[in-house]
Amino acid sequence: MSVDARQALLCWYAVDKRRLPWRAENNEPPDPYRVWLSEIMLQQTTVAAVKPYFERFTGRWPNVAALAAAPDDEVMREWAGLGYYARARNLLACARAVVADHGGRFPDDEAALMRLPGIGPYTAAAIAAIAFGRRAVVIDGNVERVIARLHAIATRLPAARVEIRARADALTPQEDAGDFAQAMMDLGATICTPRSPACHRCPVSAWCAAFREGVPERYPLKAPKATRPRREGEAYWLEHDGQVLLVRRPPKGLLGGMRALPTEPPTEARWREAGAVEHVFTHFALTMTLRCARLEAPAAPPVGEWWPVERIGEAGLPTLFAKLAARAIAWREAGPEG
Ligand code: SF4
């Protein structure tokens, strides 16, 4: 990509950029808190899924000091459904570190940003460039694809990442690094899409090697797919007097710290099988068998909290357990009682 191509990209971005709730409008300076929050939420999550969460979070906690002062429980509950819950715990830890160690202002360089909880190399580069205009090389999945196509990179992923980084570094301008990064991301998200790139509308097609070759969608070349392992588990829906037993998951590990259904029998009861729920995590697929029972008079209360079934939607259950709860409610309404 030449200087001309970069200019064409930036001109296109100035006119056609996506309007996103975390982006500054009307030449206002970007708000580092909003840039940071959006980047954490967008890790492994789509823009469409993030938007309502971002609006709710910034409505409730408009700045980093407000978020740092929020109770853990409230933040985890607002996060429920967004997945990858370690992000929510790191989010709070990071907000508190910014307040305690940096006087409530995000540091503006990559090295200092990376010392904060939950901020890895990509997020540090994105915040440094977008929030502070620092020159930083920002490579997300969209940018990776655009660069692989522009240069028709013949190496397969993940080995190709070395060359992609070198190319991206060479392309990143000294000035306007934030706009450049966002322009590349937008190009990948709206025009240079994975399956059917709209090359006829692309501002940099004149400089694109994959376009010249004629089959741009074959880039980036991928390694053959590994199959996702499958795991199995069980969940228990124990009801008593219109309430269901919920537990808090251990702080470390899968869905750590979240409210959930027990995954071991919480007490002796007449358990009945109520089907199974499938859920796909990044590294494995999980099938959870659901067992339901009703307690008339619990002798010793099982460990956990009784939660009103009709308010189960407010418990902040992560998606897997929300699906299991919906299944249990449907099962019990269909007739069989444990
Ligand atoms: Fe992507 Fe096509 Fe533009 Fe090349 S010309 S960058 S393949 S959209």
Coordinates of C-alpha atoms and ligand atoms in Angstrom, one line a residue:
M1 CA 0.0 0.0 0.0
S2 CA 1.5 3.3 -1.0
V3 CA 1.1 6.7 0.4
D4 CA -1.7 7.2 -2.2
A5 CA -3.5 4.1 -1.1
R6 CA -3.3 5.2 2.5
Q7 CA -4.7 8.6 1.6
A8 CA -7.6 7.0 -0.4
L9 CA -8.4 4.8 2.6
L10 CA -8.4 7.8 5.0
C11 CA -10.6 9.8 2.6
W12 CA -13.1 6.9 2.4
Y13 CA -13.1 6.6 6.2
A14 CA -13.8 10.3 6.7
V15 CA -17.0 9.9 4.7
D16 CA -18.1 6.3 5.2
K17 CA -17.0 5.4 8.7
R18 CA -19.3 3.4 10.8
R19 CA -21.3 5.4 13.4
L20 CA -20.5 3.5 16.6
P21 CA -21.6 4.6 20.1
W22 CA -18.0 4.6 21.4
R23 CA -16.7 6.7 18.6
A24 CA -16.2 10.5 19.0
E25 CA -18.3 12.6 16.7
N26 CA -17.9 16.1 15.3
N27 CA -14.2 16.3 15.8
E28 CA -14.6 15.9 19.6
P29 CA -11.6 14.2 21.2
P30 CA -12.1 10.5 21.9
D31 CA -12.9 9.5 25.5
P32 CA -10.3 6.9 26.6
Y33 CA -12.8 5.4 29.0
R34 CA -15.3 4.7 26.2
V35 CA -12.5 3.5 23.9
W36 CA -11.2 1.1 26.5
L37 CA -14.7 -0.2 27.5
S38 CA -15.6 -0.9 23.9
E39 CA -12.3 -2.6 23.1
I40 CA -12.7 -4.9 26.1
M41 CA -16.4 -5.7 25.2
L42 CA -15.4 -6.3 21.6
Q43 CA -12.9 -9.0 22.4
Q44 CA -14.4 -12.1 20.8
T45 CA -17.8 -10.4 20.5
T46 CA -19.6 -8.8 17.6
V47 CA -20.3 -5.1 17.3
A48 CA -24.1 -5.8 17.2
A49 CA -23.9 -7.8 20.4
V50 CA -21.8 -5.2 22.2
K51 CA -23.8 -2.0 21.4
P52 CA -26.7 -2.5 23.9
Y53 CA -24.2 -3.5 26.7
F54 CA -22.1 -0.5 25.9
E55 CA -25.1 1.8 26.1
R56 CA -26.2 0.3 29.5
F57 CA -22.7 0.4 31.0
T58 CA -22.0 4.0 30.0
G59 CA -25.5 5.0 31.1
R60 CA -25.0 3.5 34.6
W61 CA -21.3 4.2 34.9
P62 CA -20.4 7.2 32.7
N63 CA -16.7 7.3 33.7
V64 CA -13.9 5.2 35.0
A65 CA -14.3 6.5 38.6
A66 CA -18.0 5.5 38.6
L67 CA -17.2 2.0 37.3
A68 CA -14.4 1.6 39.8
A69 CA -16.8 2.3 42.6
A70 CA -19.5 -0.1 41.4
P71 CA -20.2 -3.3 43.4
D72 CA -18.8 -6.4 41.8
D73 CA -22.2 -8.1 41.8
E74 CA -23.8 -5.3 39.8
V75 CA -21.1 -5.3 37.1
M76 CA -21.2 -9.0 36.8
R77 CA -25.0 -8.9 36.4
E78 CA -24.9 -6.2 33.7
W79 CA -22.3 -8.3 31.9
A80 CA -24.4 -11.5 31.9
G81 CA -24.9 -12.8 28.4
L82 CA -21.9 -11.1 26.9
G83 CA -19.7 -14.2 27.7
Y84 CA -16.0 -14.6 28.6
Y85 CA -16.6 -13.5 32.1
A86 CA -13.0 -13.1 33.0
R87 CA -13.2 -9.9 31.0
A88 CA -15.8 -8.5 33.4
R89 CA -13.6 -9.3 36.4
N90 CA -10.6 -7.7 34.7
L91 CA -12.7 -4.8 33.7
L92 CA -13.4 -3.9 37.3
A93 CA -9.8 -4.6 38.4
C94 CA -8.6 -2.3 35.6
A95 CA -11.0 0.5 36.4
R96 CA -9.9 0.3 40.1
A97 CA -6.2 0.3 39.1
V98 CA -6.7 3.4 36.8
V99 CA -8.3 5.2 39.7
A100 CA -5.8 4.0 42.4
D101 CA -2.6 4.1 40.5
H102 CA -3.1 6.7 37.7
G103 CA -5.4 9.3 39.3
G104 CA -8.4 8.2 37.2
R105 CA -6.7 8.8 33.8
F106 CA -5.7 6.0 31.5
P107 CA -2.0 6.0 30.7
D108 CA -1.4 6.9 27.0
D109 CA 1.3 4.5 26.0
E110 CA 1.2 0.8 25.1
A111 CA 3.7 -0.4 27.7
A112 CA 1.8 1.3 30.6
L113 CA -1.5 0.2 29.3
M114 CA -0.3 -3.4 29.1
R115 CA 0.5 -3.4 32.8
L116 CA -3.3 -2.9 33.5
P117 CA -5.5 -6.0 34.1
G118 CA -7.2 -7.4 31.0
I119 CA -5.2 -5.3 28.5
G120 CA -3.1 -7.4 26.1
P121 CA -0.9 -6.2 23.2
Y122 CA -3.8 -5.7 20.8
T123 CA -6.0 -3.8 23.2
A124 CA -3.1 -1.6 24.4
A125 CA -2.2 -0.8 20.7
A126 CA -5.9 0.0 19.9
I127 CA -6.3 2.3 23.0
A128 CA -3.0 4.1 22.4
A129 CA -3.8 4.8 18.8
I130 CA -7.6 5.5 19.0
A131 CA -7.8 7.3 22.3
F132 CA -4.5 9.0 22.3
G133 CA -3.4 9.3 18.6
R134 CA -0.1 7.4 19.3
R135 CA 1.5 5.5 16.5
A136 CA 0.7 1.9 17.3
V137 CA 0.2 -1.1 15.1
V138 CA -3.3 -2.4 15.6
I139 CA -4.2 -5.8 14.1
D140 CA -7.6 -7.4 14.7
G141 CA -9.2 -10.1 12.6
N142 CA -10.5 -7.5 10.1
V143 CA -7.1 -5.8 9.6
E144 CA -5.4 -9.2 9.3
R145 CA -7.7 -10.1 6.4
V146 CA -7.3 -6.8 4.6
I147 CA -3.5 -6.9 4.8
A148 CA -3.4 -10.6 3.7
R149 CA -5.4 -9.6 0.7
L150 CA -3.7 -6.4 -0.2
H151 CA -0.4 -8.3 -0.4
A152 CA -1.8 -11.7 -1.4
I153 CA 0.2 -13.3 1.4
A154 CA 1.0 -16.8 0.4
T155 CA 1.8 -18.2 3.8
R156 CA -1.0 -19.8 5.8
L157 CA -2.3 -18.6 9.2
P158 CA -1.1 -18.6 11.9
A159 CA 2.5 -18.5 10.4
A160 CA 1.4 -15.6 8.2
R161 CA 1.0 -13.4 11.2
V162 CA 4.7 -12.5 11.2
E163 CA 4.5 -11.1 7.7
I164 CA 1.1 -9.5 8.3
R165 CA 2.5 -7.6 11.3
A166 CA 5.6 -6.5 9.4
R167 CA 3.3 -5.2 6.6
A168 CA 0.9 -3.5 9.0
D169 CA 3.8 -1.8 10.7
A170 CA 5.2 -0.5 7.4
L171 CA 1.7 0.8 6.5
T172 CA 0.9 2.6 9.8
P173 CA 1.5 6.3 9.5
Q174 CA 3.2 8.5 12.1
E175 CA 0.2 10.8 12.3
D176 CA -3.5 9.7 12.3
A177 CA -2.6 6.2 13.5
G178 CA -6.0 6.0 15.3
D179 CA -8.0 6.9 12.1
F180 CA -5.8 4.6 10.1
A181 CA -6.5 1.7 12.4
Q182 CA -10.2 2.3 12.5
A183 CA -10.3 2.8 8.7
M184 CA -8.7 -0.6 8.3
M185 CA -11.1 -2.2 10.7
D186 CA -14.1 -0.6 9.0
L187 CA -12.9 -1.7 5.6
G188 CA -12.6 -5.3 6.8
A189 CA -16.0 -5.1 8.6
T190 CA -18.0 -3.5 5.8
I191 CA -16.3 -4.0 2.4
C192 CA -13.4 -6.5 2.6
T193 CA -15.7 -9.1 4.3
P194 CA -14.6 -12.7 4.8
R195 CA -16.8 -14.4 2.1
S196 CA -17.7 -11.8 -0.5
P197 CA -15.5 -8.8 -0.5
A198 CA -17.2 -5.8 -2.4
C199 CA -14.0 -5.0 -4.3
H200 CA -15.9 -2.7 -6.8
R201 CA -16.7 -0.4 -3.9
C202 CA -13.2 -0.7 -2.2
P203 CA -11.1 2.5 -2.0
V204 CA -7.9 0.6 -2.2
S205 CA -8.7 -1.9 -5.0
A206 CA -6.2 -0.3 -7.3
W207 CA -3.4 -1.3 -4.9
C208 CA -4.7 -4.8 -4.0
A209 CA -2.8 -7.9 -5.1
A210 CA -5.6 -10.3 -4.3
F211 CA -8.0 -8.3 -6.3
R212 CA -5.7 -8.4 -9.3
E213 CA -5.4 -12.2 -8.9
G214 CA -9.2 -12.4 -9.1
V215 CA -10.1 -14.6 -6.1
P216 CA -9.6 -12.3 -3.1
E217 CA -11.8 -14.4 -0.7
R218 CA -9.2 -17.1 -0.6
Y219 CA -7.0 -14.9 1.6
P220 CA -5.9 -15.1 4.3
L221 CA -4.9 -18.7 3.7
K222 CA -6.0 -20.8 6.7
A223 CA -4.6 -23.8 8.4
P224 CA -6.9 -26.9 8.2
K225 CA -9.5 -26.7 11.0
A226 CA -9.0 -28.7 14.2
T227 CA -12.2 -30.2 15.5
R228 CA -13.6 -28.7 18.6
P229 CA -13.5 -31.2 21.5
R230 CA -16.8 -32.0 23.1
R231 CA -17.4 -32.2 26.9
E232 CA -20.4 -33.2 28.9
G233 CA -21.8 -32.1 32.2
E234 CA -24.9 -32.0 34.4
A235 CA -27.0 -29.2 35.9
Y236 CA -29.6 -29.4 38.6
W237 CA -32.8 -27.5 38.9
L238 CA -34.0 -27.8 42.5
E239 CA -37.3 -26.0 43.2
H240 CA -39.0 -25.3 46.5
D241 CA -42.0 -23.0 47.1
G242 CA -41.7 -21.2 43.8
Q243 CA -37.9 -20.7 44.2
V244 CA -34.9 -22.4 42.6
L245 CA -31.6 -23.1 44.2
L246 CA -28.7 -21.1 42.6
V247 CA -25.0 -21.3 43.6
R248 CA -22.0 -19.1 43.0
R249 CA -19.4 -20.7 40.8
P250 CA -15.8 -20.8 42.1
P251 CA -13.9 -17.6 41.3
K252 CA -11.4 -19.2 38.9
G253 CA -12.3 -21.3 35.9
L254 CA -15.2 -21.5 33.5
L255 CA -17.8 -18.8 34.2
G256 CA -16.0 -18.1 37.4
G257 CA -17.8 -16.0 40.0
M258 CA -21.1 -16.1 38.2
R259 CA -24.4 -17.3 39.6
A260 CA -25.4 -20.6 38.2
L261 CA -27.4 -23.8 38.6
P262 CA -25.5 -26.4 40.7
T263 CA -23.5 -28.9 38.5
E264 CA -23.6 -31.6 41.2
P265 CA -26.7 -32.9 43.0
P266 CA -27.2 -30.3 45.8
T267 CA -29.3 -32.7 47.9
E268 CA -31.0 -36.1 47.8
A269 CA -34.2 -35.8 45.8
R270 CA -36.2 -37.6 43.1
W271 CA -34.3 -36.2 40.1
R272 CA -35.9 -36.5 36.7
E273 CA -34.1 -35.9 33.5
A274 CA -35.4 -32.9 31.6
G275 CA -33.4 -33.1 28.4
A276 CA -30.0 -31.5 27.5
V277 CA -28.7 -28.1 26.4
E278 CA -25.8 -27.6 23.9
H279 CA -23.5 -24.6 24.2
V280 CA -20.3 -23.8 22.3
F281 CA -17.4 -22.1 24.0
T282 CA -14.3 -21.0 22.1
H283 CA -12.3 -24.2 22.8
F284 CA -14.9 -26.8 23.3
A285 CA -18.6 -27.7 22.9
L286 CA -20.5 -28.6 26.0
T287 CA -23.6 -30.8 26.4
M288 CA -25.3 -30.3 29.8
T289 CA -27.9 -32.8 30.9
L290 CA -30.6 -31.2 33.0
R291 CA -32.1 -32.8 36.0
C292 CA -35.1 -31.4 37.9
A293 CA -36.6 -32.0 41.3
R294 CA -39.0 -30.4 43.7
L295 CA -38.5 -30.3 47.4
E296 CA -41.6 -30.1 49.6
A297 CA -39.9 -29.4 52.9
P298 CA -36.1 -29.1 52.8
A299 CA -34.7 -30.5 56.0
A300 CA -31.3 -28.9 56.0
P301 CA -31.2 -26.1 53.4
P302 CA -28.7 -27.0 50.6
V303 CA -25.8 -24.6 50.1
G304 CA -26.7 -21.7 47.8
E305 CA -29.5 -19.2 47.6
W306 CA -33.2 -19.6 46.8
W307 CA -34.2 -17.4 43.9
P308 CA -37.8 -16.7 42.8
V309 CA -38.4 -18.7 39.6
E310 CA -40.5 -15.8 38.2
R311 CA -37.6 -13.4 38.6
I312 CA -34.9 -15.8 37.1
G313 CA -34.3 -13.3 34.3
E314 CA -32.8 -10.9 36.9
A315 CA -30.3 -13.4 38.4
G316 CA -27.6 -12.5 35.8
L317 CA -27.2 -16.1 34.7
P318 CA -24.6 -16.6 32.0
T319 CA -26.0 -17.8 28.6
L320 CA -25.4 -21.5 29.2
F321 CA -27.4 -21.5 32.5
A322 CA -30.0 -19.1 31.2
K323 CA -30.7 -21.7 28.5
L324 CA -30.9 -24.5 31.1
A325 CA -33.3 -22.4 33.2
A326 CA -35.5 -21.8 30.2
R327 CA -35.5 -25.5 29.5
A328 CA -36.4 -26.4 33.1
I329 CA -39.3 -23.9 33.1
A330 CA -40.6 -25.2 29.8
W331 CA -40.2 -28.8 31.0
R332 CA -42.1 -28.2 34.2
E333 CA -44.9 -26.2 32.5
A334 CA -45.3 -29.1 30.0
G335 CA -46.4 -31.3 32.9
P336 CA -44.0 -33.7 34.7
E337 CA -43.2 -32.7 38.2
G338 CA -40.2 -34.0 40.1
Ligands
SF4_1 FE1 -10.4 -6.4 0.0 FE2 -11.2 -6.4 -2.5 FE3 -10.5 -4.1 -1.3 FE4 -8.7 -6.0 -1.9 S1 -9.9 -4.8 -3.4 S2 -8.8 -4.9 0.0 S3 -9.9 -7.8 -1.5 S4 -12.2 -5.4 -0.8

